[in-house]
Amino acid sequence: MSVSHFVESCNIGSKANIGYLVLESAKLMWNALLPLLDAPNNRKLLIKPLSIVHLHLKSVDENNDPDFLVLLYSALFTCIGE
């Protein structure tokens, strides 16, 4: 449930065109979903939220923290790959 709140926060930041808000919301979401990445069933459920956050980050052209983005995208690719 908390992951969906962070996705909504990214949505709001994207609509307001505030890249910093989208990035920080994505980081908070990452902290919430990190324990969920261990189970394959959870990874299936995380594809949609991670994809939505990716679209919001892309829409505001946010790339100020490349190390975090690498972690986020590698998690997304791992979830999709299964």
CSV table of N, CA, C and O in Angstrom, one decimal:
chain,number,residue,atom,x,y,z
A,1,MET,N,0.8,-1.2,0.0
A,1,MET,CA,0.0,0.0,0.0
A,1,MET,C,0.9,1.3,0.0
A,1,MET,O,0.5,2.2,-0.7
A,2,SER,N,2.0,1.2,0.7
A,2,SER,CA,2.8,2.4,0.8
A,2,SER,C,3.4,2.7,-0.5
A,2,SER,O,3.6,3.9,-0.9
A,3,VAL,N,3.7,1.7,-1.3
A,3,VAL,CA,4.3,1.9,-2.6
A,3,VAL,C,3.4,2.7,-3.5
A,3,VAL,O,3.8,3.6,-4.2
A,4,SER,N,2.1,2.4,-3.4
A,4,SER,CA,1.1,3.1,-4.2
A,4,SER,C,1.0,4.6,-3.8
A,4,SER,O,0.8,5.4,-4.7
A,5,HIS,N,1.3,4.9,-2.6
A,5,HIS,CA,1.3,6.3,-2.1
A,5,HIS,C,2.5,7.0,-2.7
A,5,HIS,O,2.3,8.2,-3.1
A,6,PHE,N,3.6,6.4,-2.8
A,6,PHE,CA,4.8,7.0,-3.4
A,6,PHE,C,4.6,7.2,-4.9
A,6,PHE,O,5.1,8.2,-5.4
A,7,VAL,N,3.9,6.2,-5.5
A,7,VAL,CA,3.6,6.4,-7.0
A,7,VAL,C,2.7,7.6,-7.2
A,7,VAL,O,3.0,8.4,-8.1
A,8,GLU,N,1.8,7.7,-6.3
A,8,GLU,CA,0.9,8.9,-6.4
A,8,GLU,C,1.6,10.2,-6.2
A,8,GLU,O,1.4,11.2,-6.8
A,9,SER,N,2.6,10.2,-5.3
A,9,SER,CA,3.4,11.4,-5.0
A,9,SER,C,4.2,11.7,-6.3
A,9,SER,O,4.4,12.9,-6.6
A,10,CYS,N,4.7,10.7,-6.9
A,10,CYS,CA,5.5,10.9,-8.2
A,10,CYS,C,4.5,11.5,-9.2
A,10,CYS,O,4.9,12.4,-10.0
A,11,ASN,N,3.3,11.0,-9.3
A,11,ASN,CA,2.3,11.5,-10.2
A,11,ASN,C,2.1,13.0,-10.0
A,11,ASN,O,2.0,13.8,-10.9
A,12,ILE,N,1.9,13.4,-8.7
A,12,ILE,CA,1.6,14.8,-8.4
A,12,ILE,C,2.8,15.7,-8.8
A,12,ILE,O,2.7,16.7,-9.3
A,13,GLY,N,4.1,15.2,-8.4
A,13,GLY,CA,5.3,15.9,-8.8
A,13,GLY,C,5.4,16.1,-10.3
A,13,GLY,O,5.9,17.1,-10.8
A,14,SER,N,5.0,15.0,-11.0
A,14,SER,CA,5.1,15.1,-12.5
A,14,SER,C,4.2,16.1,-13.0
A,14,SER,O,4.5,16.9,-13.9
A,15,LYS,N,2.9,16.1,-12.5
A,15,LYS,CA,1.9,17.1,-13.0
A,15,LYS,C,2.4,18.5,-12.7
A,15,LYS,O,2.1,19.4,-13.5
A,16,ALA,N,3.0,18.7,-11.6
A,16,ALA,CA,3.5,20.0,-11.2
A,16,ALA,C,4.8,20.4,-11.8
A,16,ALA,O,5.3,21.5,-11.6
A,17,ASN,N,5.4,19.4,-12.5
A,17,ASN,CA,6.7,19.6,-13.2
A,17,ASN,C,7.8,19.9,-12.2
A,17,ASN,O,8.6,20.8,-12.4
A,18,ILE,N,7.8,19.2,-11.0
A,18,ILE,CA,8.8,19.4,-10.0
A,18,ILE,C,9.6,18.1,-10.0
A,18,ILE,O,9.3,17.1,-9.3
A,19,GLY,N,10.7,18.1,-10.7
A,19,GLY,CA,11.6,17.0,-10.8
A,19,GLY,C,12.1,16.5,-9.5
A,19,GLY,O,12.2,15.3,-9.2
A,20,TYR,N,12.5,17.4,-8.6
A,20,TYR,CA,13.0,17.0,-7.3
A,20,TYR,C,12.0,16.2,-6.5
A,20,TYR,O,12.4,15.2,-5.8
A,21,LEU,N,10.8,16.6,-6.5
A,21,LEU,CA,9.7,15.9,-5.8
A,21,LEU,C,9.5,14.5,-6.4
A,21,LEU,O,9.4,13.5,-5.6
A,22,VAL,N,9.6,14.3,-7.7
A,22,VAL,CA,9.5,13.0,-8.3
A,22,VAL,C,10.6,12.1,-7.9
A,22,VAL,O,10.5,11.0,-7.5
A,23,LEU,N,11.8,12.7,-7.9
A,23,LEU,CA,13.0,11.9,-7.6
A,23,LEU,C,13.0,11.5,-6.1
A,23,LEU,O,13.3,10.3,-5.8
A,24,GLU,N,12.7,12.4,-5.2
A,24,GLU,CA,12.7,12.1,-3.8
A,24,GLU,C,11.6,11.1,-3.5
A,24,GLU,O,11.7,10.2,-2.6
A,25,SER,N,10.4,11.2,-4.1
A,25,SER,CA,9.3,10.2,-3.9
A,25,SER,C,9.8,8.8,-4.4
A,25,SER,O,9.5,7.8,-3.8
A,26,ALA,N,10.5,8.8,-5.5
A,26,ALA,CA,11.0,7.6,-6.1
A,26,ALA,C,12.0,6.9,-5.1
A,26,ALA,O,12.0,5.7,-4.9
A,27,LYS,N,12.8,7.8,-4.5
A,27,LYS,CA,13.8,7.2,-3.5
A,27,LYS,C,13.1,6.7,-2.3
A,27,LYS,O,13.5,5.6,-1.7
A,28,LEU,N,12.0,7.4,-1.8
A,28,LEU,CA,11.3,6.8,-0.7
A,28,LEU,C,10.6,5.5,-1.0
A,28,LEU,O,10.5,4.6,-0.2
A,29,MET,N,10.1,5.5,-2.2
A,29,MET,CA,9.4,4.3,-2.7
A,29,MET,C,10.4,3.1,-2.7
A,29,MET,O,10.2,2.0,-2.3
A,30,TRP,N,11.7,3.4,-3.2
A,30,TRP,CA,12.7,2.4,-3.2
A,30,TRP,C,13.0,1.8,-1.8
A,30,TRP,O,13.1,0.6,-1.7
A,31,ASN,N,13.0,2.7,-0.8
A,31,ASN,CA,13.2,2.2,0.5
A,31,ASN,C,12.1,1.3,1.0
A,31,ASN,O,12.3,0.4,1.7
A,32,ALA,N,10.9,1.6,0.6
A,32,ALA,CA,9.7,0.8,1.0
A,32,ALA,C,9.7,-0.5,0.2
A,32,ALA,O,9.3,-1.5,0.8
A,33,LEU,N,10.1,-0.5,-1.0
A,33,LEU,CA,10.0,-1.8,-1.8
A,33,LEU,C,11.2,-2.7,-1.7
A,33,LEU,O,11.2,-3.8,-2.2
A,34,LEU,N,12.3,-2.2,-1.2
A,34,LEU,CA,13.5,-3.0,-1.1
A,34,LEU,C,13.4,-4.3,-0.5
A,34,LEU,O,13.8,-5.3,-1.0
A,35,PRO,N,12.7,-4.4,0.7
A,35,PRO,CA,12.4,-5.8,1.2
A,35,PRO,C,11.6,-6.7,0.4
A,35,PRO,O,11.6,-7.9,0.4
A,36,LEU,N,10.7,-6.1,-0.5
A,36,LEU,CA,9.8,-6.8,-1.3
A,36,LEU,C,10.5,-7.5,-2.5
A,36,LEU,O,10.0,-8.4,-3.2
A,37,LEU,N,11.7,-7.0,-2.9
A,37,LEU,CA,12.4,-7.5,-4.1
A,37,LEU,C,12.9,-8.9,-3.9
A,37,LEU,O,13.4,-9.5,-4.9
A,38,ASP,N,12.9,-9.4,-2.7
A,38,ASP,CA,13.5,-10.8,-2.4
A,38,ASP,C,12.6,-11.9,-3.0
A,38,ASP,O,13.1,-12.9,-3.4
A,39,ALA,N,11.3,-11.7,-3.0
A,39,ALA,CA,10.4,-12.8,-3.4
A,39,ALA,C,9.9,-12.6,-4.8
A,39,ALA,O,9.5,-11.5,-5.2
A,40,PRO,N,10.0,-13.7,-5.6
A,40,PRO,CA,9.5,-13.6,-7.0
A,40,PRO,C,8.1,-13.2,-7.2
A,40,PRO,O,7.8,-12.4,-8.1
A,41,ASN,N,7.2,-13.6,-6.3
A,41,ASN,CA,5.8,-13.1,-6.4
A,41,ASN,C,5.7,-11.6,-6.2
A,41,ASN,O,4.9,-11.0,-6.9
A,42,ASN,N,6.5,-11.1,-5.3
A,42,ASN,CA,6.4,-9.6,-5.1
A,42,ASN,C,7.0,-8.9,-6.3
A,42,ASN,O,6.5,-7.8,-6.7
A,43,ARG,N,8.0,-9.4,-6.9
A,43,ARG,CA,8.6,-8.8,-8.1
A,43,ARG,C,7.6,-8.6,-9.2
A,43,ARG,O,7.6,-7.6,-9.9
A,44,LYS,N,6.8,-9.6,-9.4
A,44,LYS,CA,5.7,-9.5,-10.4
A,44,LYS,C,4.8,-8.3,-10.2
A,44,LYS,O,4.4,-7.6,-11.1
A,45,LEU,N,4.5,-8.1,-8.9
A,45,LEU,CA,3.6,-7.0,-8.5
A,45,LEU,C,4.3,-5.6,-8.6
A,45,LEU,O,3.6,-4.6,-8.7
A,46,LEU,N,5.6,-5.6,-8.6
A,46,LEU,CA,6.3,-4.3,-8.6
A,46,LEU,C,6.6,-3.8,-10.0
A,46,LEU,O,7.0,-2.7,-10.2
A,47,ILE,N,6.3,-4.6,-11.0
A,47,ILE,CA,6.6,-4.1,-12.4
A,47,ILE,C,5.8,-2.8,-12.7
A,47,ILE,O,6.3,-1.9,-13.2
A,48,LYS,N,4.5,-2.9,-12.4
A,48,LYS,CA,3.6,-1.7,-12.8
A,48,LYS,C,4.1,-0.4,-12.0
A,48,LYS,O,4.2,0.6,-12.6
A,49,PRO,N,4.2,-0.5,-10.7
A,49,PRO,CA,4.6,0.8,-10.0
A,49,PRO,C,6.0,1.3,-10.4
A,49,PRO,O,6.2,2.5,-10.6
A,50,LEU,N,6.9,0.4,-10.7
A,50,LEU,CA,8.3,0.8,-11.1
A,50,LEU,C,8.2,1.4,-12.5
A,50,LEU,O,8.9,2.4,-12.8
A,51,SER,N,7.4,0.9,-13.4
A,51,SER,CA,7.2,1.4,-14.7
A,51,SER,C,6.6,2.8,-14.7
A,51,SER,O,7.0,3.7,-15.4
A,52,ILE,N,5.6,3.0,-13.8
A,52,ILE,CA,4.9,4.3,-13.7
A,52,ILE,C,5.9,5.3,-13.2
A,52,ILE,O,5.9,6.4,-13.7
A,53,VAL,N,6.7,5.0,-12.2
A,53,VAL,CA,7.6,5.9,-11.7
A,53,VAL,C,8.7,6.3,-12.7
A,53,VAL,O,9.1,7.4,-12.9
A,54,HIS,N,9.1,5.3,-13.5
A,54,HIS,CA,10.0,5.5,-14.6
A,54,HIS,C,9.4,6.6,-15.6
A,54,HIS,O,10.1,7.5,-16.0
A,55,LEU,N,8.1,6.4,-15.9
A,55,LEU,CA,7.5,7.4,-16.8
A,55,LEU,C,7.4,8.8,-16.2
A,55,LEU,O,7.6,9.8,-16.9
A,56,HIS,N,7.2,8.9,-14.9
A,56,HIS,CA,7.2,10.2,-14.3
A,56,HIS,C,8.6,10.8,-14.2
A,56,HIS,O,8.7,12.0,-14.4
A,57,LEU,N,9.6,10.0,-13.9
A,57,LEU,CA,10.9,10.5,-14.0
A,57,LEU,C,11.3,11.0,-15.4
A,57,LEU,O,12.0,12.0,-15.5
A,58,LYS,N,10.9,10.3,-16.4
A,58,LYS,CA,11.2,10.6,-17.7
A,58,LYS,C,10.4,11.9,-18.1
A,58,LYS,O,11.0,12.8,-18.8
A,59,SER,N,9.2,12.1,-17.7
A,59,SER,CA,8.4,13.2,-18.1
A,59,SER,C,9.0,14.5,-17.5
A,59,SER,O,8.8,15.6,-18.1
A,60,VAL,N,9.6,14.5,-16.4
A,60,VAL,CA,10.2,15.7,-15.8
A,60,VAL,C,11.7,15.8,-16.1
A,60,VAL,O,12.4,16.7,-15.7
A,61,ASP,N,12.2,14.8,-16.9
A,61,ASP,CA,13.6,14.8,-17.3
A,61,ASP,C,14.6,14.9,-16.1
A,61,ASP,O,15.5,15.7,-16.0
A,62,GLU,N,14.3,14.0,-15.1
A,62,GLU,CA,15.0,14.0,-13.8
A,62,GLU,C,16.2,13.0,-13.9
A,62,GLU,O,15.9,11.8,-14.1
A,63,ASN,N,17.4,13.5,-13.8
A,63,ASN,CA,18.6,12.6,-13.9
A,63,ASN,C,19.7,13.1,-13.0
A,63,ASN,O,20.9,12.9,-13.3
A,64,ASN,N,19.3,13.7,-11.9
A,64,ASN,CA,20.3,14.3,-11.0
A,64,ASN,C,21.0,13.3,-10.0
A,64,ASN,O,22.0,13.7,-9.4
A,65,ASP,N,20.5,12.1,-10.0
A,65,ASP,CA,21.1,11.1,-9.1
A,65,ASP,C,21.3,9.8,-9.9
A,65,ASP,O,20.5,8.9,-9.8
A,66,PRO,N,22.3,9.8,-10.8
A,66,PRO,CA,22.4,8.6,-11.7
A,66,PRO,C,22.7,7.3,-10.9
A,66,PRO,O,22.2,6.2,-11.4
A,67,ASP,N,23.3,7.3,-9.8
A,67,ASP,CA,23.5,6.1,-9.0
A,67,ASP,C,22.2,5.5,-8.6
A,67,ASP,O,22.0,4.3,-8.7
A,68,PHE,N,21.3,6.3,-8.1
A,68,PHE,CA,20.0,5.8,-7.7
A,68,PHE,C,19.2,5.3,-8.9
A,68,PHE,O,18.5,4.3,-8.8
A,69,LEU,N,19.3,6.0,-10.0
A,69,LEU,CA,18.5,5.6,-11.2
A,69,LEU,C,19.0,4.3,-11.7
A,69,LEU,O,18.2,3.5,-12.2
A,70,VAL,N,20.3,4.0,-11.6
A,70,VAL,CA,20.8,2.7,-12.0
A,70,VAL,C,20.2,1.6,-11.1
A,70,VAL,O,19.8,0.5,-11.6
A,71,LEU,N,20.1,1.8,-9.8
A,71,LEU,CA,19.5,0.9,-8.9
A,71,LEU,C,18.0,0.6,-9.3
A,71,LEU,O,17.5,-0.5,-9.4
A,72,LEU,N,17.3,1.7,-9.5
A,72,LEU,CA,15.9,1.7,-9.8
A,72,LEU,C,15.6,0.9,-11.1
A,72,LEU,O,14.8,0.0,-11.2
A,73,TYR,N,16.4,1.2,-12.2
A,73,TYR,CA,16.2,0.6,-13.5
A,73,TYR,C,16.7,-0.8,-13.5
A,73,TYR,O,16.1,-1.7,-14.1
A,74,SER,N,17.7,-1.2,-12.7
A,74,SER,CA,18.1,-2.6,-12.7
A,74,SER,C,17.1,-3.4,-11.9
A,74,SER,O,16.8,-4.6,-12.3
A,75,ALA,N,16.4,-2.8,-10.9
A,75,ALA,CA,15.4,-3.5,-10.2
A,75,ALA,C,14.2,-3.7,-11.2
A,75,ALA,O,13.6,-4.8,-11.2
A,76,LEU,N,13.9,-2.7,-12.0
A,76,LEU,CA,12.8,-2.8,-12.9
A,76,LEU,C,13.1,-3.9,-14.0
A,76,LEU,O,12.2,-4.8,-14.3
A,77,PHE,N,14.3,-3.9,-14.5
A,77,PHE,CA,14.7,-4.9,-15.5
A,77,PHE,C,14.7,-6.3,-14.9
A,77,PHE,O,14.3,-7.3,-15.6
A,78,THR,N,15.1,-6.4,-13.6
A,78,THR,CA,15.1,-7.8,-13.0
A,78,THR,C,13.6,-8.2,-12.8
A,78,THR,O,13.3,-9.4,-13.1
A,79,CYS,N,12.7,-7.4,-12.4
A,79,CYS,CA,11.3,-7.7,-12.3
A,79,CYS,C,10.7,-8.1,-13.7
A,79,CYS,O,10.0,-9.1,-13.8
A,80,ILE,N,11.0,-7.4,-14.7
A,80,ILE,CA,10.5,-7.7,-16.0
A,80,ILE,C,11.1,-9.0,-16.6
A,80,ILE,O,10.4,-9.8,-17.2
A,81,GLY,N,12.4,-9.2,-16.3
A,81,GLY,CA,13.1,-10.4,-16.8
A,81,GLY,C,12.5,-11.7,-16.3
A,81,GLY,O,12.7,-12.7,-16.9
A,82,GLU,N,11.9,-11.7,-15.2
A,82,GLU,CA,11.3,-12.9,-14.6
A,82,GLU,C,10.0,-13.0,-15.2
A,82,GLU,O,9.1,-13.5,-15.1
